[in-house]
mmCIF file of C-alpha atoms in Angstrom:
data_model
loop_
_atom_site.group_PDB
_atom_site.id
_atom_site.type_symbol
_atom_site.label_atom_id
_atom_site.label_comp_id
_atom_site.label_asym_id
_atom_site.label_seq_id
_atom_site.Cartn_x
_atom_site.Cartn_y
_atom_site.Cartn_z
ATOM 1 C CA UNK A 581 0.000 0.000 0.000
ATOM 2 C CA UNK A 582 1.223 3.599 -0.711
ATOM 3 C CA UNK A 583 2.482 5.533 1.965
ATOM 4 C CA UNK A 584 0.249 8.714 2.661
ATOM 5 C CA UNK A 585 2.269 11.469 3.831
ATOM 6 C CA UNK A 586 1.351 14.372 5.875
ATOM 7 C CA UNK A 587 2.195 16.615 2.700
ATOM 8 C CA UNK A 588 -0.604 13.819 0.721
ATOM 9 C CA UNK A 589 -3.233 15.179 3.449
ATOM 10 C CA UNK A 590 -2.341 18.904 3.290
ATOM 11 C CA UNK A 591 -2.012 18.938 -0.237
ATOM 12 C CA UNK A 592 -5.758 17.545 -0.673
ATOM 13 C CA UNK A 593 -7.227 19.198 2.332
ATOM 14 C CA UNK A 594 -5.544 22.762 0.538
ATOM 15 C CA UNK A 595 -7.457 21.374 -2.677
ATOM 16 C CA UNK A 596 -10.896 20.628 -1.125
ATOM 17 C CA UNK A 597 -11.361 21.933 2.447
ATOM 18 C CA UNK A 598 -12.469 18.937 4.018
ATOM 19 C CA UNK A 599 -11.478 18.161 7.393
ATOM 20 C CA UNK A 600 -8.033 16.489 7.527
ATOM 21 C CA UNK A 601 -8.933 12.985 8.836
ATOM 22 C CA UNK A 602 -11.422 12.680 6.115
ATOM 23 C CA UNK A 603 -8.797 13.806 3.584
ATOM 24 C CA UNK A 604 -6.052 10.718 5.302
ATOM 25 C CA UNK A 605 -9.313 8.131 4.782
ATOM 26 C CA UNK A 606 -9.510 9.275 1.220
ATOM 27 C CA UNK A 607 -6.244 9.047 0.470
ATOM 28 C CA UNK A 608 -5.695 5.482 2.173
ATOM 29 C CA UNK A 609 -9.081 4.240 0.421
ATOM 30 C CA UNK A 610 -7.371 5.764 -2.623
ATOM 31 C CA UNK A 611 -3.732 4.080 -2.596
ATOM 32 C CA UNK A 612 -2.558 7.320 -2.688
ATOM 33 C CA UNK A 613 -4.134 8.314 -5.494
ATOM 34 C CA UNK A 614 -4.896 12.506 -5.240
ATOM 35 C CA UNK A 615 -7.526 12.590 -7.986
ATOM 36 C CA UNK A 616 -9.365 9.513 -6.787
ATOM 37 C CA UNK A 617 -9.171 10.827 -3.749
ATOM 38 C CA UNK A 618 -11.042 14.143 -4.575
ATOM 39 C CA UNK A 619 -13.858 12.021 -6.030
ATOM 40 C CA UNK A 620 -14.247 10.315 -2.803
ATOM 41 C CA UNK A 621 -14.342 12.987 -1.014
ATOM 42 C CA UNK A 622 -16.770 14.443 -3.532
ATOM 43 C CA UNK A 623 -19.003 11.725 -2.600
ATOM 44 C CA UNK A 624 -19.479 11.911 1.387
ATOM 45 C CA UNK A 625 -19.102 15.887 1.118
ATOM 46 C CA UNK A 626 -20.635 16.961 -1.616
ATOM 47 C CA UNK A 627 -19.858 19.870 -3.889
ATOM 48 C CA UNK A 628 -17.477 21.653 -1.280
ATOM 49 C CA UNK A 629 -14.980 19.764 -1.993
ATOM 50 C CA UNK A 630 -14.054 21.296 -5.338
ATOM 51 C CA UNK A 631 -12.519 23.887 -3.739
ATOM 52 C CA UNK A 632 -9.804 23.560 -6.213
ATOM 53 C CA UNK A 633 -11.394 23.709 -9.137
ATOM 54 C CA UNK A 634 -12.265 27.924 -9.246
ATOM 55 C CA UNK A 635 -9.193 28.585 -6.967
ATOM 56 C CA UNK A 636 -7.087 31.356 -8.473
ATOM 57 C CA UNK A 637 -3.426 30.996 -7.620
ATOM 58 C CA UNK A 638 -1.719 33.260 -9.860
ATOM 59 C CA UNK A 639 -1.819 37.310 -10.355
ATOM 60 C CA UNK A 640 -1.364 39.171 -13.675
ATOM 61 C CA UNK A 641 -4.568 40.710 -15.839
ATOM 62 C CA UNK A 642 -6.981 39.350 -19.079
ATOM 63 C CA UNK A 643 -6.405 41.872 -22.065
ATOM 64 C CA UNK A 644 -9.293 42.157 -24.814
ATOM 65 C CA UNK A 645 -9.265 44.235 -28.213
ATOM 66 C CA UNK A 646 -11.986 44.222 -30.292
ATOM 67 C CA UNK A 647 -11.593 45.743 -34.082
ATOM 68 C CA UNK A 648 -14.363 48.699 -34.935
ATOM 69 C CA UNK A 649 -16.444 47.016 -36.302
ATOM 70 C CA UNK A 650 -16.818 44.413 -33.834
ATOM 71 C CA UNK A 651 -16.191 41.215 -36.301
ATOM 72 C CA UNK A 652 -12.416 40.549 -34.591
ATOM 73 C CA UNK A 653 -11.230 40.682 -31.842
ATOM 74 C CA UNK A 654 -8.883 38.618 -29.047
ATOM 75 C CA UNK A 655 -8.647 37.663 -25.192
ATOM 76 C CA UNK A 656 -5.146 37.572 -23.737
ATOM 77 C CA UNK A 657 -3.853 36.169 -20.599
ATOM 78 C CA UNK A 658 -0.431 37.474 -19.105
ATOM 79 C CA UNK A 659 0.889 36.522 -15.552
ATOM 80 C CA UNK A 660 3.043 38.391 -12.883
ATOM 81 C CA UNK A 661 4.332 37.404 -9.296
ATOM 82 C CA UNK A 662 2.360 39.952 -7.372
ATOM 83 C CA UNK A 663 -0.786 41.572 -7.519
ATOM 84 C CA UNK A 664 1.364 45.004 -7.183
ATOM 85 C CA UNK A 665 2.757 44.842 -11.082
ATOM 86 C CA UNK A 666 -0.386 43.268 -12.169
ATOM 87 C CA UNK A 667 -1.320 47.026 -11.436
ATOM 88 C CA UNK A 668 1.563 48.622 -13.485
ATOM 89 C CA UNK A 669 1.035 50.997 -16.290
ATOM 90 C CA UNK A 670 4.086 49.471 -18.118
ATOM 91 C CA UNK A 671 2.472 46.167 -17.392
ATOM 92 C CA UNK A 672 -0.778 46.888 -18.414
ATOM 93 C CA UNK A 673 0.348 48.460 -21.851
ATOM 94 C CA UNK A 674 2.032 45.796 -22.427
ATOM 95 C CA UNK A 675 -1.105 43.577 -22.060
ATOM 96 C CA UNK A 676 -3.397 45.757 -24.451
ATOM 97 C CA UNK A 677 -0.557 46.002 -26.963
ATOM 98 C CA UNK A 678 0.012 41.908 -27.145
ATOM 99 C CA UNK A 679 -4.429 41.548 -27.201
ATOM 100 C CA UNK A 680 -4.237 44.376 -30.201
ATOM 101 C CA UNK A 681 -1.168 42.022 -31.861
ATOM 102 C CA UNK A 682 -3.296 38.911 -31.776
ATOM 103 C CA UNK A 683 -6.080 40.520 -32.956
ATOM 104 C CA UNK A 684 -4.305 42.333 -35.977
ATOM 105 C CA UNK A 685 -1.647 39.275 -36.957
ATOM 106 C CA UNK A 686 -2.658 36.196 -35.715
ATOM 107 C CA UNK A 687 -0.130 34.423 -34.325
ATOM 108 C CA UNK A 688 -0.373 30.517 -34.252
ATOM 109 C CA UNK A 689 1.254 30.442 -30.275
ATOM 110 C CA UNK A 690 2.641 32.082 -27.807
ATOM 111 C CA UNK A 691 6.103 31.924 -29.441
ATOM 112 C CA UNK A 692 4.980 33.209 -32.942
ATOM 113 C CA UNK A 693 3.379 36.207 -30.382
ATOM 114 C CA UNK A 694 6.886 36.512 -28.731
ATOM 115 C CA UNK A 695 8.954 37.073 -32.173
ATOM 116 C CA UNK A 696 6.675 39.514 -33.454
ATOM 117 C CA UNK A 697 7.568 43.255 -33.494
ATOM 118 C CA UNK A 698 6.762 45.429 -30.788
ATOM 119 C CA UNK A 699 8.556 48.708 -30.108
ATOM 120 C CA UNK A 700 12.283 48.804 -30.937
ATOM 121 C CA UNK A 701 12.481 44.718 -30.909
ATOM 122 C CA UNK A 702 10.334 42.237 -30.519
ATOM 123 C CA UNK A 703 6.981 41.225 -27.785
ATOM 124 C CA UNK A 704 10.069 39.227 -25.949
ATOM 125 C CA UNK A 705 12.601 42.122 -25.662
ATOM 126 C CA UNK A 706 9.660 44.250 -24.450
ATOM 127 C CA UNK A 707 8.673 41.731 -22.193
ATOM 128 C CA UNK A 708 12.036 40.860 -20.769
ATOM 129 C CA UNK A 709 13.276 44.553 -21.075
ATOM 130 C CA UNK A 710 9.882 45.393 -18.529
ATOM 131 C CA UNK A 711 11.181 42.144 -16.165
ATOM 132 C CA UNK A 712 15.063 43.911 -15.611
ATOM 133 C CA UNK A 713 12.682 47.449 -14.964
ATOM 134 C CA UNK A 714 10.207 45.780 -12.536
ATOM 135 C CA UNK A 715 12.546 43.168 -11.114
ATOM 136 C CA UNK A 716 9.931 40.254 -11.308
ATOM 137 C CA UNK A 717 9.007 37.739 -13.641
ATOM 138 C CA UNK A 718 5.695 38.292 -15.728
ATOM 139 C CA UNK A 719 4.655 35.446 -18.534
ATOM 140 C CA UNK A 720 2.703 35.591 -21.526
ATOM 141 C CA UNK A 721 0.285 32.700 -20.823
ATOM 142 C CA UNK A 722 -2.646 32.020 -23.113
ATOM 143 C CA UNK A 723 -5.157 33.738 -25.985
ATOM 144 C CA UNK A 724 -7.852 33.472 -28.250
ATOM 145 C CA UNK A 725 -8.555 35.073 -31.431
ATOM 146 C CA UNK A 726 -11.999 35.446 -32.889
ATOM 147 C CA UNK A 727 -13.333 36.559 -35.957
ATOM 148 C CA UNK A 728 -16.839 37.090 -35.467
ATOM 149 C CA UNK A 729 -20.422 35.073 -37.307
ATOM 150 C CA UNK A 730 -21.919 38.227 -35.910
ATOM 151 C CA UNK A 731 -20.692 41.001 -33.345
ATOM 152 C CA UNK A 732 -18.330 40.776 -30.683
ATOM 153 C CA UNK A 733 -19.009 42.210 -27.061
ATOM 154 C CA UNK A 734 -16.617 42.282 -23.845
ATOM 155 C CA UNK A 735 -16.608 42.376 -20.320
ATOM 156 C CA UNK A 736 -13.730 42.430 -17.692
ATOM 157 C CA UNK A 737 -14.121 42.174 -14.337
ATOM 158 C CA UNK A 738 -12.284 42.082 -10.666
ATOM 159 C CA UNK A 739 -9.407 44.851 -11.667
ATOM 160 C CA UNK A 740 -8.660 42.736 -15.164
ATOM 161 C CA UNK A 741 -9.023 39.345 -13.265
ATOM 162 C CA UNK A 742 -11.623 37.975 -15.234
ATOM 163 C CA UNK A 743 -12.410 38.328 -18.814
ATOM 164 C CA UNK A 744 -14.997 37.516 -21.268
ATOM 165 C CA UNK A 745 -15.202 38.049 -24.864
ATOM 166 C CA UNK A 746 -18.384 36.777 -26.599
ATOM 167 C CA UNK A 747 -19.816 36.274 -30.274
ATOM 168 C CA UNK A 748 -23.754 37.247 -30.530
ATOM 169 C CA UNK A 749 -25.262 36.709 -33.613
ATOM 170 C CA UNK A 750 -28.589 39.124 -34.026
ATOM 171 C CA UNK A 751 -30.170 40.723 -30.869
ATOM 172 C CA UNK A 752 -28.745 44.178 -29.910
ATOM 173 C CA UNK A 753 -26.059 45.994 -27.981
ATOM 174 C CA UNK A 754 -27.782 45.510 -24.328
ATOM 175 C CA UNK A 755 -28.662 41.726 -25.503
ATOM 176 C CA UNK A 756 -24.976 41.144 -25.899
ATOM 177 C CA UNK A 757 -23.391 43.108 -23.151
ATOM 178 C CA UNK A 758 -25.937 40.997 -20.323
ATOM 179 C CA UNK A 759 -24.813 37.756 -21.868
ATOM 180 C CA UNK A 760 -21.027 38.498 -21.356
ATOM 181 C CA UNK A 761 -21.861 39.877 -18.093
ATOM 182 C CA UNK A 762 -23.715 36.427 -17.351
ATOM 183 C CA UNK A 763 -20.700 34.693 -18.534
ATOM 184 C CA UNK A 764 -18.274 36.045 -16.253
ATOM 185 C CA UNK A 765 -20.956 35.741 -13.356
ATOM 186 C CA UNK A 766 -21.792 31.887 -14.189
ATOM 187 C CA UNK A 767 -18.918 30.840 -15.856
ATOM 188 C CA UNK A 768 -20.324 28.204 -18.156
ATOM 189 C CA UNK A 769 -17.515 25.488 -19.478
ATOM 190 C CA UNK A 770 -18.982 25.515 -22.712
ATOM 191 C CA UNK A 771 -21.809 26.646 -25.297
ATOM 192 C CA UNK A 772 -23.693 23.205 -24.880
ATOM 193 C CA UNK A 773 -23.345 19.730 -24.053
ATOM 194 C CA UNK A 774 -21.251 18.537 -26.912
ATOM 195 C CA UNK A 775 -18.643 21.130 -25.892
ATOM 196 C CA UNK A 776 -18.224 19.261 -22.290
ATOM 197 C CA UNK A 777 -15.688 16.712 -22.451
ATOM 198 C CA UNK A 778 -16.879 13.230 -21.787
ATOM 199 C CA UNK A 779 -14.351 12.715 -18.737
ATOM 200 C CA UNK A 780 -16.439 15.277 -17.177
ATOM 201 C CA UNK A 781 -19.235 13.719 -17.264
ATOM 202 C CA UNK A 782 -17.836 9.951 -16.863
ATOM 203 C CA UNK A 783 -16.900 11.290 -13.141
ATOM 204 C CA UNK A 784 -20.547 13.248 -12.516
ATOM 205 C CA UNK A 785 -22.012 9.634 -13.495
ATOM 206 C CA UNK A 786 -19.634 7.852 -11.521
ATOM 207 C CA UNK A 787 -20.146 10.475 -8.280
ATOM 208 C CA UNK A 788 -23.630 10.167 -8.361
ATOM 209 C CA UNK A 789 -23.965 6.152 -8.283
ATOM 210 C CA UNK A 790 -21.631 6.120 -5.455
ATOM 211 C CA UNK A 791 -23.478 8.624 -3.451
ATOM 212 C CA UNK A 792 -27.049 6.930 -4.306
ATOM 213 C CA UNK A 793 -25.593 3.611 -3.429
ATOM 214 C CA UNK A 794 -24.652 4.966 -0.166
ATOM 215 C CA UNK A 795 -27.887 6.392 0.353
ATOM 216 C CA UNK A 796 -29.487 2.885 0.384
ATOM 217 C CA UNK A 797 -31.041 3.201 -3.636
ATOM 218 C CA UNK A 798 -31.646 0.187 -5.500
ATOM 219 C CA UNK A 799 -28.757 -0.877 -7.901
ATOM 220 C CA UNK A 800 -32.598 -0.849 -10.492
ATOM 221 C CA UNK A 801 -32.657 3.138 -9.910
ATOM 222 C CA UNK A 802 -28.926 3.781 -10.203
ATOM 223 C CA UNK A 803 -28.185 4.742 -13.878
ATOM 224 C CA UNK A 804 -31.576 6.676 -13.800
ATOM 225 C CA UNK A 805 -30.524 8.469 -10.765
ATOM 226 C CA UNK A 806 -26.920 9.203 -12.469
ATOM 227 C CA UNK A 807 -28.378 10.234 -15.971
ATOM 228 C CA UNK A 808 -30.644 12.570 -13.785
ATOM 229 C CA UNK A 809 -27.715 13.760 -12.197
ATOM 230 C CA UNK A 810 -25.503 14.591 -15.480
ATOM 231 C CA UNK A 811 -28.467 16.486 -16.846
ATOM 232 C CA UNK A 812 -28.712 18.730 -14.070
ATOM 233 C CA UNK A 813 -24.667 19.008 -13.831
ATOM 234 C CA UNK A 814 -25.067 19.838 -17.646
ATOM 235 C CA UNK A 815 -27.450 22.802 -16.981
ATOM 236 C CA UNK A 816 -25.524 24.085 -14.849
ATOM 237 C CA UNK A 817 -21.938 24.109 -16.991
ATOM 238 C CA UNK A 818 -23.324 24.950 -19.905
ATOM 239 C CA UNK A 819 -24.291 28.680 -21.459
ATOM 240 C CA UNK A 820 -27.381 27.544 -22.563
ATOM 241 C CA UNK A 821 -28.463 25.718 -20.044
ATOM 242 C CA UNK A 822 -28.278 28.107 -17.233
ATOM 243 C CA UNK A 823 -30.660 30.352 -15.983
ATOM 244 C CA UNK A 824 -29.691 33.574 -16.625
ATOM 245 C CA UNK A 825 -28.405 35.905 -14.034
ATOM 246 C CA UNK A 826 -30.858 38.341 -14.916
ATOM 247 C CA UNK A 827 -34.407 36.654 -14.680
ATOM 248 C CA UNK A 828 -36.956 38.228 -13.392
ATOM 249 C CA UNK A 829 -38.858 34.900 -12.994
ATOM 250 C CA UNK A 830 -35.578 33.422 -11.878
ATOM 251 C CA UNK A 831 -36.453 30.818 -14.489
ATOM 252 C CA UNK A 832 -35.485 31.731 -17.970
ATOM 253 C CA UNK A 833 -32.452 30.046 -19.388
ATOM 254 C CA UNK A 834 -30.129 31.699 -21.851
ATOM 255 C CA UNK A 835 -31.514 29.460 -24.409
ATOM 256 C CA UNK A 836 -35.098 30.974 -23.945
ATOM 257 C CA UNK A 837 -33.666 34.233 -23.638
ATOM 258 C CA UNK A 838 -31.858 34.468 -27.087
ATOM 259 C CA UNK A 839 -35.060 32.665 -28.802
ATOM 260 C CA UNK A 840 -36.867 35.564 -27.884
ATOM 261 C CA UNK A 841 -34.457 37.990 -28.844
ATOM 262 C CA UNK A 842 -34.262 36.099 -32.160
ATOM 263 C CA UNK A 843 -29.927 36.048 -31.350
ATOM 264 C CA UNK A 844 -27.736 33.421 -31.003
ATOM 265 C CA UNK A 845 -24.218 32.766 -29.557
ATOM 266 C CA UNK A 846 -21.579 31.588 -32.252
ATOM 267 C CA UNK A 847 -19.060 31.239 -28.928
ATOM 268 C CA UNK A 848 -17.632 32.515 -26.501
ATOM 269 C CA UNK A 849 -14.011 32.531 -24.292
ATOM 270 C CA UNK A 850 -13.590 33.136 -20.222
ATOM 271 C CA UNK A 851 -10.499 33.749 -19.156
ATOM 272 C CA UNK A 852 -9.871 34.298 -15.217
ATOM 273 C CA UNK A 853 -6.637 34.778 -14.469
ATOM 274 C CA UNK A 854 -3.986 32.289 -12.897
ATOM 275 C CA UNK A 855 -7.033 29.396 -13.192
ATOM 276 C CA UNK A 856 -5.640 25.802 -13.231
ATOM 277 C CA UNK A 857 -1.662 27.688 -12.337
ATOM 278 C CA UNK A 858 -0.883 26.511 -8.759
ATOM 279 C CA UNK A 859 1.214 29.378 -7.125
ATOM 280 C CA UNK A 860 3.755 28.105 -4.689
ATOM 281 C CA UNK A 861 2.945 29.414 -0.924
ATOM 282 C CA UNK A 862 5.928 30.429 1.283
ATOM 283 C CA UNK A 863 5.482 29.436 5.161
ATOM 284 C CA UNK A 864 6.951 33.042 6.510
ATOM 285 C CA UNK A 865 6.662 31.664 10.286
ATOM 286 C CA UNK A 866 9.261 28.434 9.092
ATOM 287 C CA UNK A 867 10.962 30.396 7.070
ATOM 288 C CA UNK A 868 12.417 33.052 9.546
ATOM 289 C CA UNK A 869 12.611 29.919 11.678
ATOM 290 C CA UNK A 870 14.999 28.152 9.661
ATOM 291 C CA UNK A 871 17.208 31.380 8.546
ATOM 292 C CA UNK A 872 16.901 31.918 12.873
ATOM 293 C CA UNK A 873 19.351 28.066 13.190
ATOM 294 C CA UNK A 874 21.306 28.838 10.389
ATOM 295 C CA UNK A 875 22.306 31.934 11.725
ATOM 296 C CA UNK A 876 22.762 30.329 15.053
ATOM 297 C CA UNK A 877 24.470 27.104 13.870
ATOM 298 C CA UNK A 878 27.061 29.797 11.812
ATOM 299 C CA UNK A 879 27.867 31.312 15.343
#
């Protein structure tokens, strides 16, 4: 059997927020296995522990440029150490002029971003030139470039934490400004169902027959119960699906609301900065603790 460590139970009680003795049963019913431990966990606790999964552990800003006419445009992710340069001017012009770049010559990657001309040199000079100024590190990390089946519309939010940049076909200006604003409030995973990737919903399925087998339900009712389950989990990840934040009636979906705009949603992209980056955390208290005996042992 794998050994769990104590690092194995912080690690996984830092990811979920259960109680630690739950997160050491996990892990031993899990042979050590993290991500099978997380589903366990997911099963006796419930939703609360996937604490991980919206935890932001990086700082930096989402960029956006949209062309005039609103049929381009691009989302860009960059990342810094500290919240403090996330809040640079330097920093932030930097941002807007990469978003503009990836609007304007469509790179294929980050890399074909980096070589492209910016300034006196390059994105990368600029970028590394701005690291020597600042003194930290700060990485281009991620974008998306659309070009639009009908008119683009925006929305940042949290000081440049999150961003949203959707593609509305029909409906007006309002219509499409709500929607992105519902975006970065709901944060679907995708347009619809077939956008959700099947491992998503293998582990839903496989969650919610563990949890009504628990609960005493006949093996008969368990696939029911799961496909029951899926379709709820699906309404709630999914654009279309999801009520929107807006409702009066607290009822109408996003679907119903752009069938009676006569508008659609070609896509859409949600950026929120640092997600899925974990950011190492210093210990300050063991820190000055150890520098404390190696100053003494020096002596």
């Amino acid at each position: 059997m794998a050994e769990i460590t104590a690092s194995m139970v912080k690690e996984l009680r830092e990811k979920t927020d259960a109680p630690m003795m739950e997160c050491k049963k996990a892990l031993t019913e899990a042979a050590g296995d993290t991500a099978k431990a997380e589903e366990i966990l997911r099963v006796k606790l419930g939703n609360k522990a996937s604490k991980a999964a919206t935890r932001v552990a990086a700082e930096g800003v989402v960029a956006i440029h949209i062309a005039a006419d609103g049929k381009l445009g691009s989302i860009f992710e960059i990342n810094s150490e500290t919240d403090f340069v996330a809040k640079n001017d330097e920093f932030l012009k930097l941002a807007a002029d990469c978003a503009r770049l990836v609007a304007e010559k469509n790179p294929a990657d980050v890399a074909a971003l980096s070589a492209l001309p910016m300034g006196d040199g390059t994105v990368e000079s600029t970028r590394t030139a701005l690291v020597g100024k600042i003194g930290e590190n700060m990485s281009i990390r991620r974008f998306v470039r659309v070009s639009a089946s009908g008119k683009l519309a925006s929305y940042i939010h949290g000081g440049s934490k999150i961003g949203v940049l959707v593609d509305v076909v029909g409906g007006d200006e309002q219509l499409a400004k709500d929607l992105a604003m519902h975006i970065a409030a709901s944060k679907p995973k995708s347009l619809d169902a077939s956008g959700v990737p099947a491992e998503l919903l293998d582990t839903e399925r496989r969650i919610a027959i563990e949890k009504a087998r628990e609960a005493g339900k006949p093996e008969a009712m368990l696939e029911k119960i799961a496909e029951g389950t899926v379709q709820k989990y699906l309404k709630d990840v999914t654009l279309l699906g999801q009520v929107f934040v807006k409702a009066e009636d607290g009822k109408q979906t996003i679907e119903q609301l752009l069938k009676a705009k006569g508008a659609s949603v070609a896509s859409f992209a949600l950026f929120i900065v640092g997600e899925g980056i974990e950011k190492k955390v210093n210990d300050f208290a063991a820190e000055v603790a150890a520098q404390a005996a190696a100053a003494a042992g020096n002596k």
